Coordinates of C-alpha atoms in Angstrom, one line a residue:
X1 CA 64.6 127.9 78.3
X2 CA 61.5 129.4 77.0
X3 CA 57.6 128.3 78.1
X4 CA 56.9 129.4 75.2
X5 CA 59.0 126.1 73.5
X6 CA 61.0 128.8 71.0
X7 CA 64.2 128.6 71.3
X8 CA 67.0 131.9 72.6
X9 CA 69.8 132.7 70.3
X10 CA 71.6 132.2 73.8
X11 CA 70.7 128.6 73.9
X12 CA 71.4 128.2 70.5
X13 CA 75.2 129.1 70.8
X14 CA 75.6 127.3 73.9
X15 CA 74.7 124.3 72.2
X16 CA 76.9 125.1 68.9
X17 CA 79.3 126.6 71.0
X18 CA 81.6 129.2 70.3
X19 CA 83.9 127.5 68.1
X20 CA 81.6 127.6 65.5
X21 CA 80.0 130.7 65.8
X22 CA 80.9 133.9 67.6
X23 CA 78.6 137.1 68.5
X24 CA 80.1 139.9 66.2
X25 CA 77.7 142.1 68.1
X26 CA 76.9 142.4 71.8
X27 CA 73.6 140.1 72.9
X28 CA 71.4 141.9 73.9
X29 CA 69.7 141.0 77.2
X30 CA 66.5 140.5 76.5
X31 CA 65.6 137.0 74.9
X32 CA 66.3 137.1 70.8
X33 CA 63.7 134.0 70.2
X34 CA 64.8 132.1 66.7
X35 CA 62.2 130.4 64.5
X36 CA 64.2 128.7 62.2
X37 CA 67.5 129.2 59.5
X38 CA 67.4 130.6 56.0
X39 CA 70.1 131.0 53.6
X40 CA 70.8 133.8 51.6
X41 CA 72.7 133.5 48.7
X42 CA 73.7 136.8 46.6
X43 CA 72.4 136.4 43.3
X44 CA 69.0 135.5 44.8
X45 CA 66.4 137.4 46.1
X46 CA 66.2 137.7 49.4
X47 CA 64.2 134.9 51.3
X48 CA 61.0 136.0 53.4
X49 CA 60.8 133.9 56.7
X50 CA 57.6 132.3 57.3
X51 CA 57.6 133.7 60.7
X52 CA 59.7 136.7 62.2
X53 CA 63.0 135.5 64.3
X54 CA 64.6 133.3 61.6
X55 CA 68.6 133.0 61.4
X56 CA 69.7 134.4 58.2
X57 CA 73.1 132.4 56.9
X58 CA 74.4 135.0 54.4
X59 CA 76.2 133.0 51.7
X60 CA 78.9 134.4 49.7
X61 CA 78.5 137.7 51.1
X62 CA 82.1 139.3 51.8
X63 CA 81.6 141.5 55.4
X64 CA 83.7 144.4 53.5
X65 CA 81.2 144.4 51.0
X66 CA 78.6 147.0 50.6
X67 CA 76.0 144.5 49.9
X68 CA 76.4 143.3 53.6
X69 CA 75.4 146.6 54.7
X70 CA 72.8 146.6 52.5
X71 CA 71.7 142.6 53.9
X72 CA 71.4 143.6 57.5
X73 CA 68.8 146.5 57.0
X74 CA 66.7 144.2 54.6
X75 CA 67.3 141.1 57.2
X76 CA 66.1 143.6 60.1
X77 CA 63.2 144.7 58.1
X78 CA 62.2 141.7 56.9
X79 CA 61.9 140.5 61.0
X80 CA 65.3 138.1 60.7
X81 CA 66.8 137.5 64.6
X82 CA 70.3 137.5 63.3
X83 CA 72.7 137.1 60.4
X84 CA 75.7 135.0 59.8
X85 CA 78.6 135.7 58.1
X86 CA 82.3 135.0 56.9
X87 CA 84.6 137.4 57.5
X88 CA 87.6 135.3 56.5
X89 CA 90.1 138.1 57.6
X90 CA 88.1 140.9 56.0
X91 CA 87.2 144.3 58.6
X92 CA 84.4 144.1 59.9
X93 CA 83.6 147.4 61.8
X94 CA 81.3 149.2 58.8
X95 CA 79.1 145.8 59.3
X96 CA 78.9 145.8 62.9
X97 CA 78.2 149.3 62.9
X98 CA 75.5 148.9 60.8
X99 CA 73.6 145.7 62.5
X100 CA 74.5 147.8 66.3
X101 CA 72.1 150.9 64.3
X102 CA 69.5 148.3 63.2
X103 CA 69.4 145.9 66.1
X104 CA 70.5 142.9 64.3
X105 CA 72.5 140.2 65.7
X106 CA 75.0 139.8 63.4
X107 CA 77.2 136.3 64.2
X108 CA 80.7 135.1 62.2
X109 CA 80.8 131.2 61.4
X110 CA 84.0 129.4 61.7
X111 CA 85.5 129.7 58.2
X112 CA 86.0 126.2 57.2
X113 CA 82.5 125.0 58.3
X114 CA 80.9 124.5 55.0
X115 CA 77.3 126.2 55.1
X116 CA 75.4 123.0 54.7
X117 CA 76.7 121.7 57.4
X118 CA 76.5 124.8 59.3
X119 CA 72.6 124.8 57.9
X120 CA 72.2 121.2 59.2
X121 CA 73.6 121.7 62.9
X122 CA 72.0 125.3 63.3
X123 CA 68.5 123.0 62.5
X124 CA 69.8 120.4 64.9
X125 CA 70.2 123.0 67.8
X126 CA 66.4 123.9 67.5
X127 CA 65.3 120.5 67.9
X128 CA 62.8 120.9 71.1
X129 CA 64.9 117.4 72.5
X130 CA 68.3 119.2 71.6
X131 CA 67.3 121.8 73.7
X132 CA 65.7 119.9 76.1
X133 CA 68.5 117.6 76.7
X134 CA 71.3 120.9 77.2
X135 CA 69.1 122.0 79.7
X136 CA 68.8 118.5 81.5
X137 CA 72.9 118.3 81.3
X138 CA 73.7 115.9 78.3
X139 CA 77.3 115.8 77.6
X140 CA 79.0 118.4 75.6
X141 CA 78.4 118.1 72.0
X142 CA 81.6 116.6 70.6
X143 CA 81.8 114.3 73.7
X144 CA 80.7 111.1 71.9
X145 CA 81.5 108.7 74.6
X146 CA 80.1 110.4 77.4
X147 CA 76.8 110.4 75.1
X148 CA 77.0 106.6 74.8
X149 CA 77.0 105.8 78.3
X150 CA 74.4 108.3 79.0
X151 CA 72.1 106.8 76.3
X152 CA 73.1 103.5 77.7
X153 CA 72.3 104.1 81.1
X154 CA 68.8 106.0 80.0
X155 CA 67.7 103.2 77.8
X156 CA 69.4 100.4 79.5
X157 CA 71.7 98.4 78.0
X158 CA 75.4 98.8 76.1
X159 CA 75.5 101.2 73.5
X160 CA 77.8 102.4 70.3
X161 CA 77.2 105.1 68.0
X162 CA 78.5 104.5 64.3
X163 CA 78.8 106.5 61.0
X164 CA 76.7 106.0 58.0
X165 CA 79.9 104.0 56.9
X166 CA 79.6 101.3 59.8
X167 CA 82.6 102.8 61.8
X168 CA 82.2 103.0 65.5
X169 CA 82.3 105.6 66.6
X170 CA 81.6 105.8 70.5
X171 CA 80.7 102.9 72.8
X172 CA 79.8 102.9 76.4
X173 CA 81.2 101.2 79.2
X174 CA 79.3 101.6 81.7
X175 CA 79.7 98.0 84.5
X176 CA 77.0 95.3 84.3
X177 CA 76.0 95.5 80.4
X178 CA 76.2 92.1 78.6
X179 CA 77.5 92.7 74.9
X180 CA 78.3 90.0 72.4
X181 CA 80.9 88.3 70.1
X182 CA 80.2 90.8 67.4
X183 CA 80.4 94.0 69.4
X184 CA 83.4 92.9 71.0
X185 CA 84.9 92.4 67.4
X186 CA 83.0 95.6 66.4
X187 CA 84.9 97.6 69.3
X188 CA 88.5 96.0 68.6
X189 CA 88.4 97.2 65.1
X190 CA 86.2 99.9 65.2
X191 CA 84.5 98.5 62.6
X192 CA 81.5 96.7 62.3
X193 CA 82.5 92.9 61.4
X194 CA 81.0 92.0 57.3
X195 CA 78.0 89.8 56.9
X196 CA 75.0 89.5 55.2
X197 CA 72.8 89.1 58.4
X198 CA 74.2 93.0 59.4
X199 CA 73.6 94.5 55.6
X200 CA 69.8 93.5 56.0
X201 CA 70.1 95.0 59.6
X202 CA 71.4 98.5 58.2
X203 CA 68.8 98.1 54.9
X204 CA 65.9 97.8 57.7
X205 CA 67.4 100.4 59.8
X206 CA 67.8 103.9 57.2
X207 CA 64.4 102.5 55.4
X208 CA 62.4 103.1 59.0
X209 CA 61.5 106.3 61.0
X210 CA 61.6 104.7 64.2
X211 CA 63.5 102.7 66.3
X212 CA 64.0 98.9 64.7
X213 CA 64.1 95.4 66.9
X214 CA 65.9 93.0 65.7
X215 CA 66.7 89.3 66.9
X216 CA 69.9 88.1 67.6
X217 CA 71.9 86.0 65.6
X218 CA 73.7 82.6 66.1
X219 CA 76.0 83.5 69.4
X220 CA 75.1 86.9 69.9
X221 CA 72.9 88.9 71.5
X222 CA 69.1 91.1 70.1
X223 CA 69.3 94.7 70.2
X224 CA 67.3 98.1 69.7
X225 CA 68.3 100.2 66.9
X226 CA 67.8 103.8 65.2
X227 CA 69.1 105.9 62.7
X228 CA 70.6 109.4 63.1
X229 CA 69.5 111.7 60.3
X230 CA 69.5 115.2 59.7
X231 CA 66.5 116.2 57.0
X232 CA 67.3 113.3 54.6
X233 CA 70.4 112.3 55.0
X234 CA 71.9 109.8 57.3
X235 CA 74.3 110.9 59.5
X236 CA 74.9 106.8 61.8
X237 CA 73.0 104.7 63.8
X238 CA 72.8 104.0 67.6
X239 CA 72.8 100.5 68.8
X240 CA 71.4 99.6 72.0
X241 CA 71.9 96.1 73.4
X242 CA 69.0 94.2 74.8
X243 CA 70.5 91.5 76.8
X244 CA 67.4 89.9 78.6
X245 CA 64.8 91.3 76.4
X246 CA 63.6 93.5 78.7
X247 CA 63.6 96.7 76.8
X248 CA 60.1 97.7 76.4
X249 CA 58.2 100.3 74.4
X250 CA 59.7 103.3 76.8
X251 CA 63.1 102.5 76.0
X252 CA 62.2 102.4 72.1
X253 CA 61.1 105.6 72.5
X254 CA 63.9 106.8 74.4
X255 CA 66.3 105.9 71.8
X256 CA 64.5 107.6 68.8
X257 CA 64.1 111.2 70.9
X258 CA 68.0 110.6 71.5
X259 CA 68.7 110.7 67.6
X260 CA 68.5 114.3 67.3
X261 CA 70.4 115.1 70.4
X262 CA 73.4 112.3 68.5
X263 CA 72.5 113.9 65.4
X264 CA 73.6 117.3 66.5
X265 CA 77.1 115.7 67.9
X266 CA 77.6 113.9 64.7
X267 CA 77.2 116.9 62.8
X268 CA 79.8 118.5 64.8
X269 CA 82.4 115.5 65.2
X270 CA 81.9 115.8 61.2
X271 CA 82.4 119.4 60.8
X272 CA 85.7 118.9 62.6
X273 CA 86.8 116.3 60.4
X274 CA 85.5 118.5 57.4
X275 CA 87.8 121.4 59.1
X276 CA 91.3 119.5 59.2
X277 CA 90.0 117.7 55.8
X278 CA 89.9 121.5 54.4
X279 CA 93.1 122.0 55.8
X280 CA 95.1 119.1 54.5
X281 CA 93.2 119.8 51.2
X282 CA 94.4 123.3 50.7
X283 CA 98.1 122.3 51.3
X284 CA 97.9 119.4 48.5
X285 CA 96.6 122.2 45.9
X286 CA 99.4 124.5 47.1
X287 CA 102.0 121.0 46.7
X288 CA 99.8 120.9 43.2
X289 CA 100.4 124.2 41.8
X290 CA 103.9 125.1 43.2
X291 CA 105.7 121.5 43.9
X292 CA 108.6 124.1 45.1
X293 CA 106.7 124.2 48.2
X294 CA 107.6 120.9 48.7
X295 CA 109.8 122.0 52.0
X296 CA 107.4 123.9 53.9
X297 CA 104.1 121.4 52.9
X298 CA 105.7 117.9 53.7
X299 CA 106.0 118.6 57.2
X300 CA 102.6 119.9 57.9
X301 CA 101.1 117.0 55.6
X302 CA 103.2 114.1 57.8
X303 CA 105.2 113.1 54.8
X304 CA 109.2 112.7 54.2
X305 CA 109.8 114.8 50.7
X306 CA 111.7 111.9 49.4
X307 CA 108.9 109.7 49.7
X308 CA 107.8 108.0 46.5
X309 CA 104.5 108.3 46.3
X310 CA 101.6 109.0 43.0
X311 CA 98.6 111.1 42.4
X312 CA 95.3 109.8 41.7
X313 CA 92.3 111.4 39.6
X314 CA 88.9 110.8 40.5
X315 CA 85.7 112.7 38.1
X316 CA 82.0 112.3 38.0
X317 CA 81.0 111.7 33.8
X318 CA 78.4 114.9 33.4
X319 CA 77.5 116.3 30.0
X320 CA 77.1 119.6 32.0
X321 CA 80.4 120.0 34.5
X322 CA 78.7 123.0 35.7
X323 CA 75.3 121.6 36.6
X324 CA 74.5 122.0 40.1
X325 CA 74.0 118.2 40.7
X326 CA 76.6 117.0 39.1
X327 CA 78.7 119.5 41.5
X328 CA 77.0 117.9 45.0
X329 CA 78.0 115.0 43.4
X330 CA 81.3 115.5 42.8
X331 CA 81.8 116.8 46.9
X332 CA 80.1 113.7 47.9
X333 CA 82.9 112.0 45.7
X334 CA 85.5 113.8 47.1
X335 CA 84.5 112.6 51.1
X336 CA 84.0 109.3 49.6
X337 CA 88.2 109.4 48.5
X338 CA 88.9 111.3 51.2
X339 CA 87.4 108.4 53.7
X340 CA 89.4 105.3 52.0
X341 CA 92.6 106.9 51.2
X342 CA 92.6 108.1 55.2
X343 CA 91.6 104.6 56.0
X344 CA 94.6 102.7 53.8
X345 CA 97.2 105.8 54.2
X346 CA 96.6 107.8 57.2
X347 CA 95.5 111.7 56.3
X348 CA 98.0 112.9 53.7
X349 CA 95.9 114.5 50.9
X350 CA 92.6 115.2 49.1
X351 CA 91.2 117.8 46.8
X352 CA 88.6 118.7 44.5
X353 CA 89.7 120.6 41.8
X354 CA 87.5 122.1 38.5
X355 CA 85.6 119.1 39.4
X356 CA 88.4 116.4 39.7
X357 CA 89.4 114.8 43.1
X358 CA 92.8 114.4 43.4
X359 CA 94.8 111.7 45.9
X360 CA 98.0 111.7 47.3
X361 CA 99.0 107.9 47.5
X362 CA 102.4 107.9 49.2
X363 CA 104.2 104.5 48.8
X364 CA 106.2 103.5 51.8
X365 CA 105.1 101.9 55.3
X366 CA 101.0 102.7 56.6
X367 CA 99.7 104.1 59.5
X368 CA 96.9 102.1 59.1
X369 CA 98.0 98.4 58.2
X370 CA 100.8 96.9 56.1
X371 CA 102.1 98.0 52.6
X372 CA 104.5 96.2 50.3
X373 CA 108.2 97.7 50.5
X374 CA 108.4 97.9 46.9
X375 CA 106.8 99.7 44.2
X376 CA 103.0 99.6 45.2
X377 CA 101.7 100.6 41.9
X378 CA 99.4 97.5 41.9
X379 CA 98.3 97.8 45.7
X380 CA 97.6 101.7 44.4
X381 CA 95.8 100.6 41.3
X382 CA 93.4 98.3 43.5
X383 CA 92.7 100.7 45.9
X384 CA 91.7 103.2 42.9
X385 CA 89.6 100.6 41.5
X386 CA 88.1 99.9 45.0
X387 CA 86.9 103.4 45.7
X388 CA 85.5 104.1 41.8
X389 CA 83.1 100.7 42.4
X390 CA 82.4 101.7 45.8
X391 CA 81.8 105.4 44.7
X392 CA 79.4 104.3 41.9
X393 CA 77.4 101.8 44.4
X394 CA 76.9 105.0 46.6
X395 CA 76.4 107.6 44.2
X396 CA 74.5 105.8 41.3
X397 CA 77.0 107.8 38.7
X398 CA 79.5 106.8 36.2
X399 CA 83.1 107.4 37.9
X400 CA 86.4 107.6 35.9
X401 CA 89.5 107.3 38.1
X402 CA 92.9 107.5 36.5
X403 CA 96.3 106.5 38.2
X404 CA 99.9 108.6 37.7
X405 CA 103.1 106.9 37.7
X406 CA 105.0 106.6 40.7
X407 CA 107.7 109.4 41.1
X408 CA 110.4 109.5 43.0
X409 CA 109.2 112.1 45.7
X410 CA 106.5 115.3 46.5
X411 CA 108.9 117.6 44.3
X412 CA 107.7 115.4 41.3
X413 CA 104.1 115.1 42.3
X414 CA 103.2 117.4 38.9
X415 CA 104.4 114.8 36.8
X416 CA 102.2 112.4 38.4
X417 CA 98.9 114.8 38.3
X418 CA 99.6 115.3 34.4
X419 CA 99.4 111.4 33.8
X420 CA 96.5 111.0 36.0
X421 CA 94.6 113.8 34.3
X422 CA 95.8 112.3 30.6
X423 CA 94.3 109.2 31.7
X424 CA 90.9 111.0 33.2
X425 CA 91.2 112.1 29.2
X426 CA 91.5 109.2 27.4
X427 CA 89.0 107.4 29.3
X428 CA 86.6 110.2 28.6
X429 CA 87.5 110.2 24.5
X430 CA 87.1 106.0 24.9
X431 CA 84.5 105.5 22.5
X432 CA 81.3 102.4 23.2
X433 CA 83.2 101.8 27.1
X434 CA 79.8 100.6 28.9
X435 CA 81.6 100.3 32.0
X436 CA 80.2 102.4 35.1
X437 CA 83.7 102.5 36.5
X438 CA 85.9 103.5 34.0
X439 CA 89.8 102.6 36.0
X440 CA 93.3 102.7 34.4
X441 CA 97.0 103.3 35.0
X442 CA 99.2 105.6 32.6
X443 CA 100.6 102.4 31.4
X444 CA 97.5 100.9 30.4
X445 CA 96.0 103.8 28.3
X446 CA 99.5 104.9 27.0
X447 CA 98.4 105.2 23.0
X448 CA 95.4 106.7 23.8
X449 CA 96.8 109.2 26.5
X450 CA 99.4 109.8 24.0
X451 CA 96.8 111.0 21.8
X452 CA 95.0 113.3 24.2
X453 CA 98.4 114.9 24.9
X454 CA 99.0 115.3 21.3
X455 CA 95.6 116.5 20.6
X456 CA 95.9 119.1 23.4
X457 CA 98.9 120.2 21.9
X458 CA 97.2 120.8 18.1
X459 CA 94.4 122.2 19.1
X460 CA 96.6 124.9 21.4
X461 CA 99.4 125.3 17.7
X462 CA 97.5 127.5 15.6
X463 CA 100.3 127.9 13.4
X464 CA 99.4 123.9 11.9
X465 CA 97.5 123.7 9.1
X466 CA 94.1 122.2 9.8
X467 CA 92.4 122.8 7.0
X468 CA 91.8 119.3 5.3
X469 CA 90.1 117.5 7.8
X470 CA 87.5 120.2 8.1
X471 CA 87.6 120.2 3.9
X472 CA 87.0 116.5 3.5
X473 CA 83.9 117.0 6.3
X474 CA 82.5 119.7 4.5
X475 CA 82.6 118.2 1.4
X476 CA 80.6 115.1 2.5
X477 CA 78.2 116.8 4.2
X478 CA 77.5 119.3 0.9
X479 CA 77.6 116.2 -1.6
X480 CA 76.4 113.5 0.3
X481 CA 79.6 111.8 0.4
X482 CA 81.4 109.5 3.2
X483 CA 84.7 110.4 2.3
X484 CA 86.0 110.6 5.8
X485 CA 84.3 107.6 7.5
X486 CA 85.9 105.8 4.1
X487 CA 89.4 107.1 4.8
X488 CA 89.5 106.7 8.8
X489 CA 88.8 103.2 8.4
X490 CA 90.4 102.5 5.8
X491 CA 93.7 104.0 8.0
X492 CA 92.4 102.8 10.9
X493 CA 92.4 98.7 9.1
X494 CA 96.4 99.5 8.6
X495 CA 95.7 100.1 4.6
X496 CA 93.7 96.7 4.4
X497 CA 91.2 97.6 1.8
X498 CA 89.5 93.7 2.9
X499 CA 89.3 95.1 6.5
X500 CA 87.9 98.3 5.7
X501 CA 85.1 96.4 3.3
X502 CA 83.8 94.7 5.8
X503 CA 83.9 97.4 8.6
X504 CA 82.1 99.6 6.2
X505 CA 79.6 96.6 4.9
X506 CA 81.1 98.0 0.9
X507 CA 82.5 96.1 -1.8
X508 CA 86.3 96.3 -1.7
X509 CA 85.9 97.8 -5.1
X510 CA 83.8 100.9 -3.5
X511 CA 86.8 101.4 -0.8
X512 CA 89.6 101.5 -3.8
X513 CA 87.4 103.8 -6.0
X514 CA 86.5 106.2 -2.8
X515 CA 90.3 105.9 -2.1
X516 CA 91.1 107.4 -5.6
X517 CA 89.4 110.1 -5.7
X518 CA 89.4 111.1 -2.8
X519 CA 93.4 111.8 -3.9
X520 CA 92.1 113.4 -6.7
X521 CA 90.0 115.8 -5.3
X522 CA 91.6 116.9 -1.6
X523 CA 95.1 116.6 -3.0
X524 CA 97.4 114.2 -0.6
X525 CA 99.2 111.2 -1.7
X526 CA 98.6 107.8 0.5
X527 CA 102.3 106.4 -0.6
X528 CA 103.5 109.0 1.5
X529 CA 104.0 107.7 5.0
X530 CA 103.6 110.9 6.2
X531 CA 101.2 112.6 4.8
X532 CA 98.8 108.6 5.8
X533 CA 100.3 109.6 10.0
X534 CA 98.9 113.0 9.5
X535 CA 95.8 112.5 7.8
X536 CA 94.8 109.8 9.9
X537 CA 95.9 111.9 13.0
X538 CA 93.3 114.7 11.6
X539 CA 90.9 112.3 10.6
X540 CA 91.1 110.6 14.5
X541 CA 91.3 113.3 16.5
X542 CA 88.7 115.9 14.4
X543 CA 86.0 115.8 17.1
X544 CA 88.4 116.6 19.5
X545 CA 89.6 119.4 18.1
X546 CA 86.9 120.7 15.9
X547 CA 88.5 119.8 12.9

């Protein structure tokens, strides 16, 4: 390690390891020191380090490309320690070639690390206590266990590590450390037991920058805790037990220099997960988009073919599906369906698509717990519901979740997307619905998913004539009239001029005269069943289709 307190590249990667990222280009061996990480991404200028010896994460960047080339010699001049890349597959000799000739570092990242997460544990790495701690032999990063009882024997008492979602993850068990009812129960289920008294716990905890006290409860025993974060975001907690109530000011202390060395291993046990999540995700679009596949994907998703089993459609309501929040927010919804599908069905399939999370729900016996031996469309439709509510109390955004039918096995699973995407539809064209969590089944939208389909299909047959809904609009709007409004409701009331009166706050007399000539004047007859289905049809679906 450096006197100096800036870290080497060399201590970097030890820490990382080389899993995640891999020298493309021989070390040199003098000391690279690294200041910090920047990321580059290629439609942006590139970013100036504040000071020389900054990691530069190159976004989007092919390594065949000849804007790579182009990267390293600005990176080098600019006083960058190294670049990372992606290679996925691509040759990567012109780019070596050209960092060797300009002294950069040049580094490859494990493909399925996303770059945030690579941002986040590269940060981690150049903690001082990160660094500190590798030196002083803390346990590999990834070795979660060996972390707790090595936190639990430094601060002095039993220990577990948990995700932001109250899972334990780690304990110690280290001889000699009293624990309590509720970490026993805690331990059993990996799961921290429900209860008001630990919600305020956990509200106390990610509100405070420093390591929280808190007394025991009824039975059990006080203990030291801290949360694990990384920038903003909170990555767990650690939980330190405090038998006697002898842990002092040193141990509080202890524990809150120990977050970032848990923050690092959470980021990687995380990235791990995110890899096989990737994985499994890319074999349920390829089950998606060629169900023929069926043969090869089962197997490598754990699932018999013939299972019965339905897909589920999760989306984020944004007026701009493109915006880049509404995007963050729709990868935060798709670990958030990811996590309770993997808790209720073991790890089948998840995967955001054009901005729509889709879930395999196989129906059949659980890894994780019983499941009826019939038809499970209800226990489906309440685990649907479940995760929309859950995701709206996490993300603070409307969520609409539709629910395929049930088909008879993986071969079918198309079948099942297309209702669950007509119902994503129909609850999107429900009109006044102040419900945060929008949540239906195919069944229970089937008129008004009947009408998206049809819609879809008129607005893709430009052979139908169109032309008298956009008539009867354009003549209100040049004459002042309210010809359309008049005639949807009218249709709408099932031809009951009474109902229509009232909906409209007219006479009756108004709705019979608008009737009449709006015959006269657009031409169609309303004793014709037909031509009422039609017009009505044009009439209901004209924002839909621009009609």
């Amino acid at each position: 390690m450096l006197d100096t307190g800036v870290p080497d590249l060399r201590q970097v990667l030890d820490v990382l390891g080389s899993a995640l990222l891999r020298p493309l280009t021989e070390l040199p061996e003098r000391p690279v020191p690294v200041s910090g990480v920047l990321i580059f991404e290629r439609r942006a200028p590139l970013p100036l380090p504040p000071v020389r010896d900054a990691i530069l994460l190159a976004v989007g960047v092919g390594a065949a490309e000849a804007q790579a080339k182009e990267l390293v010699d600005a990176a080098t001049e600019a006083g960058y320690a190294c670049v990372v890349v992606k290679s996925f597959g691509e040759p990567v000799t012109d780019l070596v070639d050209a960092a060797q000739r300009s002294g950069l570092v040049l580094l490859a990242a494990d493909e399925a690390v996303a770059w945030h997460h690579l941002d986040a544990m590269v940060s981690s790495a150049l903690a001082p206590t990160v660094r500190f701690a590798q030196a002083a032999g803390t346990p590999a990063v990834g070795d979660l266990f060996a972390l707790a009882n090595a936190i639990a024997g430094m601060v002095g008492g039993a220990t577990v590590i948990e995700d932001p979602h109250r899972r334990i993850l780690a304990y110690s068990t280290l001889p000699g450390q009293a624990v309590d009812e509720g970490r026993s129960q805690g331990i059993l289920g990996l799961q921290v037991p429900e209860g008001p008294e630990y919600d305020e716990q956990y509200r106390v905890l990610t509100q405070a920058r420093h390591t929280c006290r808190f007394a025991a409860f009824p039975g059990g025993l006080p203990r030291l805790g801290v949360a694990v974060r990384v920038g903003s975001e909170v990555l767990g907690s650690i939980w330190v037990v405090d038998a006697d109530g002898h842990l002092d000011a040193t141990a509080e202390q202890a524990l809150s220099d120990v977050a970032d060395i848990v923050s690092l291993h959470l980021l990687a046990a995380r990235t791990a997960v995110d890899a096989v999540r990737g994985r499994r995700a890319d074999l349920f679009r390829r089950l998606l988009a060629d169900p023929s596949s069926v043969s090869a994907v089962a197997p490598q998703l754990g699932l018999d073919p013939n299972l019965p089993v339905a897909v589920a459609a999760f989306a984020v309501a944004s007026i701009d599906a493109e915006d880049v929040l509404t995007a963050h927010t729709a990868n935060r919804l798709a670990d958030l369906v990811s996590l309770h599908c993997e808790a209720r069905y073991g790890r089948h399939g998840c995967a955001l698509i054009d901005g729509t999370v889709y879930a395999l729900l196989p129906n059949g016996p659980s890894p994780n717990g019983p499941s009826p031996s019939g038809p499970s469309a209800n226990s489906h439709r309440e685990l649907v519901a479940d995760i929309a509510r859950r995701a709206h109390g996490a993300l603070r955004v409307r969520v609409r979740a539709g629910l395929g039918s049930l088909v008879p096995g993986l071969g079918s699973i198309a079948s099942s997307r297309a209702d669950a995407d007509l119902v994503l539809r129909a609850l999107t064209d429900r009109p006044g619905d102040p419900e945060w969590c929008q949540v239906a089944t195919i069944d229970e939208v089937w008129a008004s998913a009947t009408l998206s389909a049809l819609a879809h299909i008129l607005a893709t047959h430009e052979v139908l004539p169109r032309s008298i809904g956009p008539a009867i609009r354009a003549h209100d709007l040049k004459h002042g009239t309210t010809y359309a409004s008049t005639l949807l409701a009218y249709l709408d009331a099932n031809s009951d001029v009474v109902t229509a009166s009232n909906q409209l706050s007219v006479h009756p007399n108004t709705i019979r005269y608008r009737l009449s000539r709006a015959e006269e004047i657009f031409g169609f007859d309303f004793t014709d069943p037909d031509e009422r289905l039609v017009l009505w049809l044009r009439l209901r679906l004209g924002d839909q289709l621009g009609w």
